[in-house]
Amino acid sequence: MTYSSNLPSATTASTFPTAHKQIETFTEDPATELAEMQLRLNRFSELGIRLEGHEVLDDIADDMAQRSGFLYSMVNGFGEQQTFLGLHNPSPDAGYPIVGRTMSRNHGYCPEVIQRKLGLPLPDVAASPRFQSNPVVDAIGIQSYFGSPIIDEATGLALVTVCIIDPQPRTLADATRLQTIVKDTARATADALKIKTPGP
């Protein structure tokens, strides 16, 4: 889905979208979605968060992958597209696809986490008709996903998501452990980015 956006002119060209740009949307209310996107971009600018790779967040993603045993892990900033501020890929010689730093706004499962502002544990995506097919699922062969949002207290928006994905399904018995790892990583990421989140 795409939507033509007439957003305010940029104060920082590298941060804000240009007017009349075609931006992909993933909700049934694209006007609200794009307004929230602009608020999110403004907040990134206020916090000094650049939508690009960050070494400290790559280290956080590496740690999350090691703790979970998943092949891929991401710290995902949501703007005009999904940008992996932190990224862990499998070894290039392992024979698995290598994920780049950016992805369409409506691909994968993180858009669902952004919209609902809640964690999303999918130990076996094939078990859920709603989630079993997706461009990224089909391209990488994802069979399990665990994601958690980072909610900004100032705006109430999910600014960032933290997730792990893998081509092997996981058991329901292991789901709690894996989602706890993702939640813990979300807290560490919020601290690293200086995003103040709502209290428990």
PDB file of C-alpha atoms in Angstrom:
ATOM      1  CA  MET A   1       0.000   0.000   0.000  1.00  0.00           C
ATOM      2  CA  THR A   2       1.328   3.462  -0.799  1.00  0.00           C
ATOM      3  CA  TYR A   3       0.045   6.870   0.122  1.00  0.00           C
ATOM      4  CA  SER A   4       1.017  10.269  -1.253  1.00  0.00           C
ATOM      5  CA  SER A   5       2.162  12.393   1.628  1.00  0.00           C
ATOM      6  CA  ASN A   6       2.306  16.185   1.727  1.00  0.00           C
ATOM      7  CA  LEU A   7       4.440  16.427   4.842  1.00  0.00           C
ATOM      8  CA  PRO A   8       5.993  19.567   6.325  1.00  0.00           C
ATOM      9  CA  SER A   9       9.252  20.718   4.776  1.00  0.00           C
ATOM     10  CA  ALA A  10      12.381  19.284   6.317  1.00  0.00           C
ATOM     11  CA  THR A  11      14.524  21.099   8.808  1.00  0.00           C
ATOM     12  CA  THR A  12      17.113  18.340   8.459  1.00  0.00           C
ATOM     13  CA  ALA A  13      17.103  16.922   4.967  1.00  0.00           C
ATOM     14  CA  SER A  14      18.560  13.580   5.999  1.00  0.00           C
ATOM     15  CA  THR A  15      15.932  13.043   8.688  1.00  0.00           C
ATOM     16  CA  PHE A  16      12.603  14.229   7.313  1.00  0.00           C
ATOM     17  CA  PRO A  17      10.677  13.138   4.227  1.00  0.00           C
ATOM     18  CA  THR A  18      10.175  15.449   1.289  1.00  0.00           C
ATOM     19  CA  ALA A  19       6.745  16.710   0.253  1.00  0.00           C
ATOM     20  CA  HIS A  20       4.646  14.617  -2.134  1.00  0.00           C
ATOM     21  CA  LYS A  21       6.828  11.560  -1.660  1.00  0.00           C
ATOM     22  CA  GLN A  22       5.182   8.190  -2.139  1.00  0.00           C
ATOM     23  CA  ILE A  23       5.511   6.432   1.213  1.00  0.00           C
ATOM     24  CA  GLU A  24       4.382   2.878   1.794  1.00  0.00           C
ATOM     25  CA  THR A  25       1.778   2.415   4.486  1.00  0.00           C
ATOM     26  CA  PHE A  26       0.649  -0.691   6.330  1.00  0.00           C
ATOM     27  CA  THR A  27      -2.535   0.311   8.179  1.00  0.00           C
ATOM     28  CA  GLU A  28      -6.125   0.932   7.164  1.00  0.00           C
ATOM     29  CA  ASP A  29      -5.760   4.571   8.232  1.00  0.00           C
ATOM     30  CA  PRO A  30      -2.816   5.915   6.202  1.00  0.00           C
ATOM     31  CA  ALA A  31      -3.412   9.564   7.128  1.00  0.00           C
ATOM     32  CA  THR A  32      -3.047   8.828  10.846  1.00  0.00           C
ATOM     33  CA  GLU A  33      -0.157   6.480  10.157  1.00  0.00           C
ATOM     34  CA  LEU A  34       1.755   9.140   8.220  1.00  0.00           C
ATOM     35  CA  ALA A  35       1.033  11.777  10.848  1.00  0.00           C
ATOM     36  CA  GLU A  36       2.460   9.440  13.485  1.00  0.00           C
ATOM     37  CA  MET A  37       5.433   8.768  11.234  1.00  0.00           C
ATOM     38  CA  GLN A  38       6.164  12.489  11.119  1.00  0.00           C
ATOM     39  CA  LEU A  39       5.908  12.737  14.907  1.00  0.00           C
ATOM     40  CA  ARG A  40       8.269   9.783  15.167  1.00  0.00           C
ATOM     41  CA  LEU A  41      10.769  11.422  12.808  1.00  0.00           C
ATOM     42  CA  ASN A  42      10.559  14.656  14.793  1.00  0.00           C
ATOM     43  CA  ARG A  43      11.217  12.727  17.989  1.00  0.00           C
ATOM     44  CA  PHE A  44      14.207  10.924  16.480  1.00  0.00           C
ATOM     45  CA  SER A  45      15.622  14.345  15.594  1.00  0.00           C
ATOM     46  CA  GLU A  46      15.013  15.697  19.101  1.00  0.00           C
ATOM     47  CA  LEU A  47      16.754  12.675  20.616  1.00  0.00           C
ATOM     48  CA  GLY A  48      19.645  12.856  18.178  1.00  0.00           C
ATOM     49  CA  ILE A  49      18.933   9.369  16.828  1.00  0.00           C
ATOM     50  CA  ARG A  50      20.245   8.983  13.284  1.00  0.00           C
ATOM     51  CA  LEU A  51      18.421   6.453  11.131  1.00  0.00           C
ATOM     52  CA  GLU A  52      21.521   4.469  10.224  1.00  0.00           C
ATOM     53  CA  GLY A  53      23.629   1.708  11.682  1.00  0.00           C
ATOM     54  CA  HIS A  54      25.112   2.271  15.152  1.00  0.00           C
ATOM     55  CA  GLU A  55      28.013   0.181  16.409  1.00  0.00           C
ATOM     56  CA  VAL A  56      26.691   0.031  19.973  1.00  0.00           C
ATOM     57  CA  LEU A  57      23.323  -1.219  18.697  1.00  0.00           C
ATOM     58  CA  ASP A  58      25.034  -3.786  16.456  1.00  0.00           C
ATOM     59  CA  ASP A  59      26.721  -5.055  19.622  1.00  0.00           C
ATOM     60  CA  ILE A  60      23.327  -5.222  21.351  1.00  0.00           C
ATOM     61  CA  ALA A  61      21.892  -7.147  18.386  1.00  0.00           C
ATOM     62  CA  ASP A  62      24.860  -9.534  18.440  1.00  0.00           C
ATOM     63  CA  ASP A  63      24.294 -10.209  22.131  1.00  0.00           C
ATOM     64  CA  MET A  64      20.576 -10.799  21.604  1.00  0.00           C
ATOM     65  CA  ALA A  65      21.293 -13.292  18.804  1.00  0.00           C
ATOM     66  CA  GLN A  66      23.825 -15.126  20.962  1.00  0.00           C
ATOM     67  CA  ARG A  67      21.497 -15.324  23.965  1.00  0.00           C
ATOM     68  CA  SER A  68      18.517 -16.494  21.909  1.00  0.00           C
ATOM     69  CA  GLY A  69      20.310 -18.768  19.443  1.00  0.00           C
ATOM     70  CA  PHE A  70      18.567 -16.994  16.532  1.00  0.00           C
ATOM     71  CA  LEU A  71      20.303 -16.316  13.217  1.00  0.00           C
ATOM     72  CA  TYR A  72      19.045 -12.750  12.845  1.00  0.00           C
ATOM     73  CA  SER A  73      18.377  -9.933  15.289  1.00  0.00           C
ATOM     74  CA  MET A  74      17.507  -6.289  14.750  1.00  0.00           C
ATOM     75  CA  VAL A  75      17.010  -2.954  16.466  1.00  0.00           C
ATOM     76  CA  ASN A  76      14.573  -1.342  14.084  1.00  0.00           C
ATOM     77  CA  GLY A  77      13.921   2.398  13.711  1.00  0.00           C
ATOM     78  CA  PHE A  78      10.632   3.201  11.990  1.00  0.00           C
ATOM     79  CA  GLY A  79      10.602   6.181   9.629  1.00  0.00           C
ATOM     80  CA  GLU A  80       9.952   6.398   5.894  1.00  0.00           C
ATOM     81  CA  GLN A  81      11.267   2.849   5.856  1.00  0.00           C
ATOM     82  CA  GLN A  82      12.460   0.348   8.404  1.00  0.00           C
ATOM     83  CA  THR A  83      16.112   1.006   9.257  1.00  0.00           C
ATOM     84  CA  PHE A  84      18.076  -1.519  11.259  1.00  0.00           C
ATOM     85  CA  LEU A  85      19.966   0.685  13.698  1.00  0.00           C
ATOM     86  CA  GLY A  86      21.388  -2.529  15.136  1.00  0.00           C
ATOM     87  CA  LEU A  87      21.755  -5.669  13.028  1.00  0.00           C
ATOM     88  CA  HIS A  88      23.073  -9.198  13.416  1.00  0.00           C
ATOM     89  CA  ASN A  89      23.298 -11.454  10.362  1.00  0.00           C
ATOM     90  CA  PRO A  90      24.436 -15.061  10.142  1.00  0.00           C
ATOM     91  CA  SER A  91      27.976 -15.642   8.973  1.00  0.00           C
ATOM     92  CA  PRO A  92      28.273 -15.041   5.201  1.00  0.00           C
ATOM     93  CA  ASP A  93      29.585 -18.586   4.698  1.00  0.00           C
ATOM     94  CA  ALA A  94      26.637 -20.168   6.545  1.00  0.00           C
ATOM     95  CA  GLY A  95      24.514 -20.251   3.404  1.00  0.00           C
ATOM     96  CA  TYR A  96      21.684 -18.037   4.677  1.00  0.00           C
ATOM     97  CA  PRO A  97      20.502 -14.741   3.115  1.00  0.00           C
ATOM     98  CA  ILE A  98      22.184 -11.583   4.386  1.00  0.00           C
ATOM     99  CA  VAL A  99      19.805  -8.801   5.445  1.00  0.00           C
ATOM    100  CA  GLY A 100      20.574  -5.185   4.524  1.00  0.00           C
ATOM    101  CA  ARG A 101      20.121  -2.107   6.697  1.00  0.00           C
ATOM    102  CA  THR A 102      16.741  -1.057   5.299  1.00  0.00           C
ATOM    103  CA  MET A 103      13.437  -2.672   4.434  1.00  0.00           C
ATOM    104  CA  SER A 104      10.004  -1.614   3.255  1.00  0.00           C
ATOM    105  CA  ARG A 105       7.727  -0.197   5.951  1.00  0.00           C
ATOM    106  CA  ASN A 106       5.123  -2.886   5.385  1.00  0.00           C
ATOM    107  CA  HIS A 107       7.342  -5.975   5.311  1.00  0.00           C
ATOM    108  CA  GLY A 108       7.987  -8.341   8.180  1.00  0.00           C
ATOM    109  CA  TYR A 109       6.258  -8.391  11.556  1.00  0.00           C
ATOM    110  CA  CYS A 110       7.654  -5.239  13.167  1.00  0.00           C
ATOM    111  CA  PRO A 111       4.914  -3.069  11.555  1.00  0.00           C
ATOM    112  CA  GLU A 112       2.417  -5.080  13.624  1.00  0.00           C
ATOM    113  CA  VAL A 113       4.433  -4.373  16.776  1.00  0.00           C
ATOM    114  CA  ILE A 114       4.602  -0.650  15.916  1.00  0.00           C
ATOM    115  CA  GLN A 115       0.849  -0.468  15.352  1.00  0.00           C
ATOM    116  CA  ARG A 116      -0.288  -2.412  18.413  1.00  0.00           C
ATOM    117  CA  LYS A 117       2.520  -1.183  20.733  1.00  0.00           C
ATOM    118  CA  LEU A 118       2.769  -4.658  22.216  1.00  0.00           C
ATOM    119  CA  GLY A 119       5.202  -7.516  21.962  1.00  0.00           C
ATOM    120  CA  LEU A 120       4.580 -10.204  19.363  1.00  0.00           C
ATOM    121  CA  PRO A 121       5.789 -13.755  20.065  1.00  0.00           C
ATOM    122  CA  LEU A 122       5.507 -16.073  17.065  1.00  0.00           C
ATOM    123  CA  PRO A 123       7.330 -19.307  17.913  1.00  0.00           C
ATOM    124  CA  ASP A 124       5.891 -20.960  14.798  1.00  0.00           C
ATOM    125  CA  VAL A 125       4.633 -18.539  12.143  1.00  0.00           C
ATOM    126  CA  ALA A 126       3.148 -21.403  10.109  1.00  0.00           C
ATOM    127  CA  ALA A 127       0.701 -22.025  12.958  1.00  0.00           C
ATOM    128  CA  SER A 128      -0.915 -18.618  12.445  1.00  0.00           C
ATOM    129  CA  PRO A 129      -2.753 -18.043   9.138  1.00  0.00           C
ATOM    130  CA  ARG A 130      -2.504 -14.278   9.629  1.00  0.00           C
ATOM    131  CA  PHE A 131       1.289 -14.318   9.855  1.00  0.00           C
ATOM    132  CA  GLN A 132       2.384 -17.376   7.886  1.00  0.00           C
ATOM    133  CA  SER A 133       2.973 -15.466   4.624  1.00  0.00           C
ATOM    134  CA  ASN A 134       4.888 -12.226   4.213  1.00  0.00           C
ATOM    135  CA  PRO A 135       7.440 -10.956   1.650  1.00  0.00           C
ATOM    136  CA  VAL A 136      10.257 -11.292   4.180  1.00  0.00           C
ATOM    137  CA  VAL A 137       9.001 -14.656   5.416  1.00  0.00           C
ATOM    138  CA  ASP A 138       9.017 -15.916   1.852  1.00  0.00           C
ATOM    139  CA  ALA A 139      12.433 -14.417   1.010  1.00  0.00           C
ATOM    140  CA  ILE A 140      14.296 -15.556   4.128  1.00  0.00           C
ATOM    141  CA  GLY A 141      12.150 -18.501   5.143  1.00  0.00           C
ATOM    142  CA  ILE A 142      11.286 -17.145   8.581  1.00  0.00           C
ATOM    143  CA  GLN A 143       9.642 -19.680  10.864  1.00  0.00           C
ATOM    144  CA  SER A 144       9.919 -17.865  14.209  1.00  0.00           C
ATOM    145  CA  TYR A 145       9.778 -14.219  15.297  1.00  0.00           C
ATOM    146  CA  PHE A 146       9.833 -12.457  18.654  1.00  0.00           C
ATOM    147  CA  GLY A 147       9.501  -8.679  18.793  1.00  0.00           C
ATOM    148  CA  SER A 148       9.011  -5.944  21.375  1.00  0.00           C
ATOM    149  CA  PRO A 149       8.369  -2.190  21.022  1.00  0.00           C
ATOM    150  CA  ILE A 150      10.182   0.690  22.681  1.00  0.00           C
ATOM    151  CA  ILE A 151       7.478   3.175  23.696  1.00  0.00           C
ATOM    152  CA  ASP A 152       8.474   6.823  24.007  1.00  0.00           C
ATOM    153  CA  GLU A 153       6.947   8.326  27.143  1.00  0.00           C
ATOM    154  CA  ALA A 154       6.855  11.841  25.664  1.00  0.00           C
ATOM    155  CA  THR A 155       4.758  10.933  22.607  1.00  0.00           C
ATOM    156  CA  GLY A 156       3.201   7.571  23.476  1.00  0.00           C
ATOM    157  CA  LEU A 157       4.478   6.217  20.162  1.00  0.00           C
ATOM    158  CA  ALA A 158       6.463   3.081  19.516  1.00  0.00           C
ATOM    159  CA  LEU A 159       9.665   4.597  18.142  1.00  0.00           C
ATOM    160  CA  VAL A 160      11.754   1.462  17.770  1.00  0.00           C
ATOM    161  CA  THR A 161      11.261  -2.288  17.734  1.00  0.00           C
ATOM    162  CA  VAL A 162      13.655  -5.010  18.842  1.00  0.00           C
ATOM    163  CA  CYS A 163      13.285  -8.437  17.267  1.00  0.00           C
ATOM    164  CA  ILE A 164      14.814 -11.818  16.557  1.00  0.00           C
ATOM    165  CA  ILE A 165      13.952 -14.023  13.576  1.00  0.00           C
ATOM    166  CA  ASP A 166      15.017 -17.503  12.548  1.00  0.00           C
ATOM    167  CA  PRO A 167      14.289 -20.111   9.852  1.00  0.00           C
ATOM    168  CA  GLN A 168      13.537 -22.724  12.525  1.00  0.00           C
ATOM    169  CA  PRO A 169      10.290 -22.777  14.539  1.00  0.00           C
ATOM    170  CA  ARG A 170      10.482 -22.754  18.318  1.00  0.00           C
ATOM    171  CA  THR A 171       8.357 -24.530  20.881  1.00  0.00           C
ATOM    172  CA  LEU A 172       5.675 -22.886  22.978  1.00  0.00           C
ATOM    173  CA  ALA A 173       7.612 -24.039  26.031  1.00  0.00           C
ATOM    174  CA  ASP A 174      10.572 -21.870  24.969  1.00  0.00           C
ATOM    175  CA  ALA A 175       8.499 -18.832  23.966  1.00  0.00           C
ATOM    176  CA  THR A 176       8.548 -17.143  27.379  1.00  0.00           C
ATOM    177  CA  ARG A 177      12.349 -17.324  27.616  1.00  0.00           C
ATOM    178  CA  LEU A 178      12.787 -15.885  24.132  1.00  0.00           C
ATOM    179  CA  GLN A 179      10.296 -13.058  24.622  1.00  0.00           C
ATOM    180  CA  THR A 180      12.012 -12.180  27.912  1.00  0.00           C
ATOM    181  CA  ILE A 181      15.338 -11.854  26.072  1.00  0.00           C
ATOM    182  CA  VAL A 182      13.728  -9.505  23.561  1.00  0.00           C
ATOM    183  CA  LYS A 183      12.078  -7.409  26.298  1.00  0.00           C
ATOM    184  CA  ASP A 184      15.346  -7.164  28.214  1.00  0.00           C
ATOM    185  CA  THR A 185      17.096  -6.068  25.037  1.00  0.00           C
ATOM    186  CA  ALA A 186      14.414  -3.457  24.400  1.00  0.00           C
ATOM    187  CA  ARG A 187      15.135  -1.937  27.818  1.00  0.00           C
ATOM    188  CA  ALA A 188      18.880  -1.915  27.149  1.00  0.00           C
ATOM    189  CA  THR A 189      18.280  -0.318  23.745  1.00  0.00           C
ATOM    190  CA  ALA A 190      16.047   2.381  25.232  1.00  0.00           C
ATOM    191  CA  ASP A 191      18.823   3.205  27.700  1.00  0.00           C
ATOM    192  CA  ALA A 192      21.425   3.333  24.922  1.00  0.00           C
ATOM    193  CA  LEU A 193      19.242   5.658  22.834  1.00  0.00           C
ATOM    194  CA  LYS A 194      18.177   7.716  25.881  1.00  0.00           C
ATOM    195  CA  ILE A 195      14.489   7.052  25.177  1.00  0.00           C
ATOM    196  CA  LYS A 196      12.514   7.515  28.376  1.00  0.00           C
ATOM    197  CA  THR A 197       9.825   4.856  28.507  1.00  0.00           C
ATOM    198  CA  PRO A 198       6.663   4.671  30.638  1.00  0.00           C
ATOM    199  CA  GLY A 199       7.049   3.188  34.101  1.00  0.00           C
ATOM    200  CA  PRO A 200       6.173  -0.479  34.796  1.00  0.00           C
TER     201      PRO A 200
END
